[in-house]
Coordinates of C-alpha atoms and ligand atoms in Angstrom, one line a residue:
M1 CA 167.8 74.6 -8.3
A2 CA 165.7 72.8 -5.6
E3 CA 163.1 70.4 -7.0
K4 CA 159.5 71.6 -6.7
N5 CA 157.5 69.8 -4.0
K6 CA 154.9 67.5 -5.5
T7 CA 151.2 68.2 -5.5
I8 CA 149.0 65.1 -5.4
G9 CA 145.3 64.6 -5.8
I10 CA 143.3 61.9 -4.1
L11 CA 139.7 60.7 -4.6
T12 CA 137.4 57.9 -3.6
S13 CA 135.0 56.5 -6.2
G14 CA 132.3 53.8 -6.4
G15 CA 130.5 52.2 -3.5
D16 CA 132.1 53.0 -0.2
C17 CA 133.6 50.5 2.2
P18 CA 135.3 50.4 5.6
G19 CA 139.0 51.3 5.4
L20 CA 138.7 54.2 2.9
N21 CA 139.7 56.8 5.5
A22 CA 142.5 54.6 6.7
A23 CA 143.9 54.4 3.2
I24 CA 143.5 58.1 2.6
R25 CA 145.5 58.7 5.8
G26 CA 148.0 56.1 4.8
V27 CA 148.8 58.0 1.5
A28 CA 148.3 61.6 2.7
K29 CA 150.0 61.7 6.1
P30 CA 153.4 60.5 4.8
A31 CA 152.9 62.6 1.7
V32 CA 152.5 65.8 3.7
E33 CA 154.6 65.1 6.8
I34 CA 157.5 63.0 5.4
Y35 CA 157.8 64.0 1.8
G36 CA 156.6 67.6 2.1
M37 CA 153.9 67.2 -0.6
K38 CA 150.7 69.1 -1.0
V39 CA 147.6 66.9 -1.0
I40 CA 144.3 67.9 -2.7
G41 CA 141.2 65.9 -1.8
F42 CA 138.5 65.8 -4.5
S43 CA 134.9 65.5 -3.3
N44 CA 132.5 62.7 -4.5
G45 CA 134.8 60.7 -6.8
F46 CA 135.2 61.6 -10.4
Q47 CA 132.4 64.1 -10.1
G48 CA 134.6 66.3 -7.9
L49 CA 137.5 65.9 -10.4
M50 CA 135.3 67.0 -13.2
E51 CA 133.9 70.0 -11.3
G52 CA 137.4 70.9 -9.9
N53 CA 135.9 70.5 -6.5
G54 CA 139.1 69.9 -4.5
R55 CA 140.6 71.3 -1.3
E56 CA 143.9 70.9 0.4
L57 CA 144.1 68.2 3.1
K58 CA 146.1 69.3 6.1
H59 CA 147.2 67.6 9.3
D60 CA 143.9 68.2 11.0
D61 CA 141.9 66.7 8.1
L62 CA 144.0 63.5 8.3
S63 CA 144.0 63.1 12.1
G64 CA 141.5 60.9 13.8
I65 CA 140.2 59.2 10.7
L66 CA 141.9 55.8 10.9
T67 CA 138.9 54.2 12.5
L68 CA 136.1 56.1 10.7
G69 CA 133.8 54.2 8.3
G70 CA 132.8 55.7 5.0
T71 CA 135.0 58.3 3.3
I72 CA 135.7 61.8 4.4
L73 CA 135.9 62.8 0.7
G74 CA 132.5 61.4 -0.3
T75 CA 132.0 59.2 -3.3
S76 CA 129.8 58.6 -6.3
R77 CA 129.3 56.1 -9.0
E78 CA 130.3 57.1 -12.5
S79 CA 129.5 54.6 -15.2
F80 CA 132.7 53.8 -17.2
K81 CA 130.6 52.8 -20.3
K82 CA 129.1 56.3 -20.4
L83 CA 132.2 58.1 -19.4
R84 CA 134.3 56.5 -22.1
K85 CA 131.9 58.0 -24.7
S86 CA 131.9 61.5 -23.1
P87 CA 135.0 63.4 -24.3
D88 CA 133.8 66.5 -22.5
K89 CA 133.8 64.8 -19.1
I90 CA 137.2 63.3 -19.7
Q91 CA 138.5 66.7 -20.8
K92 CA 137.2 68.3 -17.6
M93 CA 139.1 65.8 -15.5
L94 CA 142.3 66.5 -17.5
D95 CA 141.7 70.2 -17.1
T96 CA 141.3 69.9 -13.3
Y97 CA 144.6 67.9 -13.1
D98 CA 146.3 70.7 -14.9
K99 CA 144.5 73.5 -13.0
F100 CA 145.7 72.1 -9.7
D101 CA 149.1 71.5 -11.1
L102 CA 149.0 67.8 -10.0
D103 CA 152.0 65.5 -10.2
C104 CA 149.9 62.5 -9.6
L105 CA 146.3 61.4 -8.8
V106 CA 145.6 58.6 -6.3
I107 CA 142.3 56.9 -7.0
L108 CA 140.7 54.6 -4.4
G109 CA 138.1 52.3 -6.0
G110 CA 136.9 49.0 -7.3
N111 CA 136.4 47.5 -10.7
G112 CA 134.6 50.3 -12.6
T113 CA 136.9 52.9 -11.0
H114 CA 140.0 51.1 -12.1
K115 CA 138.8 51.1 -15.7
T116 CA 138.5 54.9 -15.5
A117 CA 141.9 55.1 -13.7
N118 CA 143.4 53.2 -16.6
L119 CA 141.8 55.5 -19.1
L120 CA 143.2 58.6 -17.4
S121 CA 146.6 56.9 -17.3
E122 CA 146.3 56.3 -21.0
K123 CA 145.5 60.0 -21.4
G124 CA 148.9 60.8 -19.9
L125 CA 148.1 61.4 -16.2
N126 CA 150.2 60.0 -13.5
I127 CA 147.8 57.6 -11.7
I128 CA 148.0 55.2 -8.8
G129 CA 145.1 53.0 -7.9
L130 CA 144.2 51.5 -4.5
P131 CA 141.9 48.4 -4.5
K132 CA 138.8 48.8 -2.2
T133 CA 135.6 46.9 -2.2
I134 CA 133.7 44.6 0.1
D135 CA 133.3 42.3 -3.0
N136 CA 137.0 41.4 -3.2
D137 CA 136.6 40.9 -6.9
L138 CA 139.4 43.1 -8.2
Y139 CA 141.8 41.3 -10.5
G140 CA 145.5 41.4 -9.7
T141 CA 145.2 41.5 -5.9
D142 CA 144.6 38.7 -3.4
L143 CA 142.6 41.1 -1.3
T144 CA 140.9 44.4 -1.4
F145 CA 140.4 46.5 1.8
G146 CA 136.8 46.6 3.0
F147 CA 136.4 42.9 2.3
H148 CA 137.4 41.5 5.7
S149 CA 135.3 44.1 7.6
A150 CA 132.3 43.0 5.6
V151 CA 133.1 39.3 6.3
D152 CA 133.1 40.2 10.1
I153 CA 129.8 41.9 9.8
A154 CA 128.2 39.2 7.6
T155 CA 129.5 36.5 10.0
E156 CA 128.1 38.2 13.0
I157 CA 124.7 38.4 11.2
I158 CA 124.8 34.6 10.6
D159 CA 125.8 34.0 14.2
R160 CA 122.8 36.0 15.4
I161 CA 120.4 34.3 13.1
H162 CA 121.7 30.9 14.2
S163 CA 120.1 31.2 17.7
T164 CA 116.7 32.5 16.5
A165 CA 116.7 29.8 13.7
Q166 CA 117.2 27.2 16.4
S167 CA 114.5 28.5 18.7
H168 CA 111.9 28.4 15.9
G169 CA 113.1 25.5 13.9
R170 CA 113.2 27.6 10.7
V171 CA 115.1 27.7 7.5
M172 CA 116.9 31.0 7.4
V173 CA 117.9 32.5 4.1
I174 CA 120.5 35.3 4.4
E175 CA 121.4 37.3 1.3
F176 CA 124.8 38.9 1.1
M177 CA 126.3 41.5 -1.3
G178 CA 129.1 40.8 -3.7
H179 CA 127.7 41.7 -7.1
D180 CA 128.8 39.0 -9.5
A181 CA 131.3 37.4 -7.1
G182 CA 130.7 35.0 -4.2
W183 CA 133.7 35.9 -2.0
L184 CA 131.8 37.6 0.8
T185 CA 129.1 34.9 0.9
L186 CA 131.7 32.1 0.8
Y187 CA 133.9 33.5 3.6
A188 CA 131.0 34.5 5.9
G189 CA 129.2 31.3 5.1
I190 CA 132.1 29.2 6.1
A191 CA 133.0 31.4 9.1
G192 CA 129.3 31.3 10.3
G193 CA 128.9 27.6 9.6
A194 CA 126.1 28.0 7.0
D195 CA 124.6 24.6 6.0
V196 CA 124.1 25.8 2.4
I197 CA 126.2 28.3 0.5
L198 CA 125.0 29.6 -2.9
I199 CA 127.4 31.7 -4.9
P200 CA 127.4 32.8 -8.6
E201 CA 130.5 30.8 -9.5
L202 CA 128.7 27.5 -8.6
P203 CA 125.2 27.6 -10.1
Y204 CA 122.8 25.7 -7.9
S205 CA 120.0 23.2 -8.2
V206 CA 117.0 23.9 -5.9
E207 CA 116.4 20.1 -5.6
R208 CA 119.8 19.7 -4.2
V209 CA 119.3 22.5 -1.7
I210 CA 116.1 20.9 -0.6
E211 CA 117.8 17.5 -0.3
K212 CA 120.3 19.0 2.1
L213 CA 117.5 20.6 4.2
R214 CA 115.8 17.2 4.4
E215 CA 119.0 15.4 5.3
R216 CA 119.4 17.8 8.2
Q217 CA 115.8 17.2 9.3
D218 CA 116.5 13.4 9.2
E219 CA 119.5 13.9 11.4
G220 CA 117.2 15.7 13.9
K221 CA 118.5 19.2 13.1
I222 CA 115.4 21.4 13.3
F223 CA 116.9 24.5 11.5
S224 CA 119.1 25.3 8.6
I225 CA 121.0 28.4 7.5
I226 CA 121.4 29.2 3.8
A227 CA 123.9 31.9 2.8
V228 CA 123.1 33.2 -0.6
A229 CA 125.0 35.7 -2.7
E230 CA 123.0 38.4 -4.4
G231 CA 124.4 37.2 -7.7
A232 CA 123.6 33.5 -7.2
M233 CA 121.9 31.7 -10.1
T234 CA 120.4 28.3 -10.8
I235 CA 122.1 25.9 -13.3
D236 CA 119.5 26.7 -15.9
E237 CA 119.8 30.4 -15.4
S238 CA 123.6 30.2 -15.8
K239 CA 123.1 28.9 -19.3
M240 CA 121.3 32.1 -20.4
T241 CA 123.1 35.0 -22.0
K242 CA 123.9 37.9 -19.6
K243 CA 121.3 40.1 -21.4
D244 CA 118.5 37.4 -21.3
Y245 CA 119.2 36.6 -17.7
K246 CA 119.0 40.3 -16.7
S247 CA 115.6 40.8 -18.3
Y248 CA 114.3 37.5 -16.9
Y249 CA 115.5 38.4 -13.4
E250 CA 114.0 41.8 -13.6
S251 CA 110.6 40.3 -14.6
L252 CA 110.5 38.2 -11.4
P253 CA 108.3 39.4 -8.5
Y254 CA 111.0 39.2 -5.8
P255 CA 112.7 42.2 -4.2
S256 CA 116.0 40.4 -4.2
M257 CA 117.8 37.1 -4.6
G258 CA 117.2 35.8 -1.0
Y259 CA 113.4 36.0 -1.6
K260 CA 113.8 34.2 -4.9
V261 CA 115.7 31.3 -3.3
A262 CA 113.1 31.1 -0.5
A263 CA 110.2 31.1 -3.0
E264 CA 112.0 28.4 -5.1
I265 CA 112.3 26.2 -2.0
A266 CA 108.8 26.9 -0.7
S267 CA 107.3 26.0 -4.1
K268 CA 108.7 22.4 -3.7
A269 CA 108.9 21.7 0.0
A270 CA 107.1 22.6 3.2
F271 CA 109.7 24.4 5.4
E272 CA 109.0 27.4 7.5
I273 CA 111.4 29.9 5.8
R274 CA 112.4 33.5 6.7
V275 CA 114.6 35.8 4.7
T276 CA 117.1 38.4 5.9
V277 CA 118.8 40.9 3.7
P278 CA 121.4 42.8 5.7
G279 CA 122.2 45.2 2.7
Y280 CA 124.3 48.2 3.4
Q281 CA 125.1 47.2 6.9
Q282 CA 127.8 45.2 5.2
R283 CA 129.5 48.3 3.9
G284 CA 129.0 50.5 7.0
G285 CA 130.7 51.3 10.2
Q286 CA 134.3 51.0 11.4
P287 CA 136.9 49.1 9.5
S288 CA 138.1 45.9 11.2
P289 CA 141.7 45.9 12.5
Y290 CA 142.6 43.7 9.6
D291 CA 141.3 46.3 7.1
R292 CA 142.9 49.2 9.0
I293 CA 146.2 47.4 8.6
L294 CA 145.7 46.5 4.9
A295 CA 144.5 50.0 4.0
T296 CA 147.4 51.5 5.9
K297 CA 149.9 49.2 4.1
F298 CA 148.4 50.0 0.7
G299 CA 148.3 53.8 1.4
T300 CA 151.8 54.1 2.7
Y301 CA 153.1 51.9 -0.2
A302 CA 151.4 54.3 -2.6
A303 CA 153.1 57.3 -0.9
Q304 CA 156.4 55.6 -1.4
M305 CA 155.6 55.0 -5.1
I306 CA 154.8 58.7 -5.6
S307 CA 158.1 59.6 -4.0
R308 CA 159.9 57.5 -6.6
D309 CA 157.6 58.5 -9.5
E310 CA 156.2 55.1 -10.0
Y311 CA 152.9 55.5 -11.7
G312 CA 150.3 53.8 -13.9
K313 CA 149.8 51.0 -11.4
M314 CA 147.4 49.6 -8.8
V315 CA 148.8 48.7 -5.4
A316 CA 148.1 45.0 -4.7
I317 CA 148.9 42.2 -2.3
S318 CA 150.0 38.9 -3.6
G319 CA 150.9 36.0 -1.3
N320 CA 151.2 38.5 1.6
V321 CA 153.7 40.6 -0.4
L322 CA 152.9 44.2 -1.4
T323 CA 153.3 45.0 -5.0
A324 CA 152.0 47.2 -7.8
I325 CA 150.4 45.9 -11.1
P326 CA 150.1 48.0 -14.3
L327 CA 146.6 49.4 -14.6
S328 CA 146.5 48.1 -18.2
E329 CA 146.8 44.6 -16.9
I330 CA 144.0 44.7 -14.4
A331 CA 141.4 47.1 -15.9
G332 CA 138.2 45.4 -17.0
K333 CA 139.0 42.0 -15.5
L334 CA 137.1 40.4 -12.7
K335 CA 138.4 38.1 -10.0
L336 CA 135.8 35.5 -9.3
V337 CA 136.0 32.6 -6.8
P338 CA 137.8 29.7 -8.6
K339 CA 135.6 26.6 -8.6
N340 CA 138.3 24.6 -6.8
H341 CA 139.0 27.3 -4.2
R342 CA 140.3 25.8 -0.9
L343 CA 137.4 27.1 1.1
I344 CA 134.9 25.4 -1.3
N345 CA 136.9 22.2 -0.8
A346 CA 136.9 22.7 3.0
G347 CA 133.1 23.3 2.9
R348 CA 132.6 20.1 1.0
L349 CA 134.7 18.2 3.5
L350 CA 132.5 19.6 6.2
N351 CA 129.3 18.5 4.4
T352 CA 128.3 22.0 3.5
S353 CA 126.1 22.1 0.5
F354 CA 126.8 24.4 -2.5
G355 CA 123.6 23.2 -4.1
Q356 CA 125.6 21.4 -6.7
P357 CA 124.5 18.4 -8.8
R358 CA 125.4 15.1 -7.0
Q359 CA 128.7 14.4 -8.7
A360 CA 130.1 17.9 -7.9
D361 CA 129.0 18.3 -4.3
Ligands
F6P1 O1 130.5 46.9 -4.9 C1 130.0 47.0 -3.6 C2 128.5 46.7 -3.6 O2 128.0 46.9 -2.3 C3 128.1 45.4 -4.2 O3 128.3 44.3 -3.4 C4 126.6 45.7 -4.5 O4 126.1 44.9 -5.6 C5 126.7 47.1 -5.0 O5 127.8 47.7 -4.4 C6 125.5 48.0 -4.6 O6 125.6 49.2 -5.2 P1 125.0 50.6 -4.8 O7 125.8 51.1 -3.7 O8 125.1 51.4 -6.0 O9 123.6 50.3 -4.4

């Protein structure tokens, strides 16, 4: 008897990023056109899976989406902490999987999403994860798609601010996304030639930042660029418990981290300072060619995995080689910037300040 053609589900979950559509296309086009599978796209992440809100994706849905930003499926955030304690919600997802007679579910997401992906895998579903996020903080993979597009955008923002900083002789603080990780700020900061780079992994001293600004003034440089990650913290703050720091930070009068850093500098030195917070621009628009390629590699690799019934894993890239890591090995782990990362060392050799105490910088 001929084997039944597979039916696979696909959804995008968590914050969006450039490259999601390229990855959907990478999985679904070969699935439909090469392997003869049926592909069901679920709307708005796990919400759509709970509600059974899925529709078949055909050739026309998958055509012309390679270069599109966002996600054609829609996305939503679903707290893993809450979900874990909601057996009804989990049951609804299992029921949808059965109702659509799925052989596998492909989940495109970041850290939180992969915890849920692992939970569903533990419940017996055939799951494949694809790593997306502009934060690049997913454990088990060197890169996530979306990251390099965001680096391009963030670098362009630094480049543009350079010229206006120079015209006015100002200190420009630019705040970048990244949650608890400094990857985006580090890469864009180095690519844009920021004078100071502040990332969560290297807690800073305001005094050292000011020293760097004064050093530049003494050299006749009339402006400075500070790239600050939204999760940056001072040395003293880094000694607080996570809970204490959260309530302390929320009690501060600043709209976001860039304003806090600017106020800390202004309280101790007389520079003319301006703050820029590019925000969601960093997640929007077309994926860069790099991300189109990475997402396409990840997606097509996933399609091949489905064809050979290889499940319970997240597709990853390690040393430029595509691979797949068991979800149980990556779920709940963060990939932060190592303190001795080569770009940090490169920055130090170029006299970039990381706001570190003297012996470390
Ligand atoms: O994970 C991507 C990201 O953009 C982070 O850099 C940022 O902290 C967060 O999402 C913002 O979340 P939201 O989209 O829920 O505002």
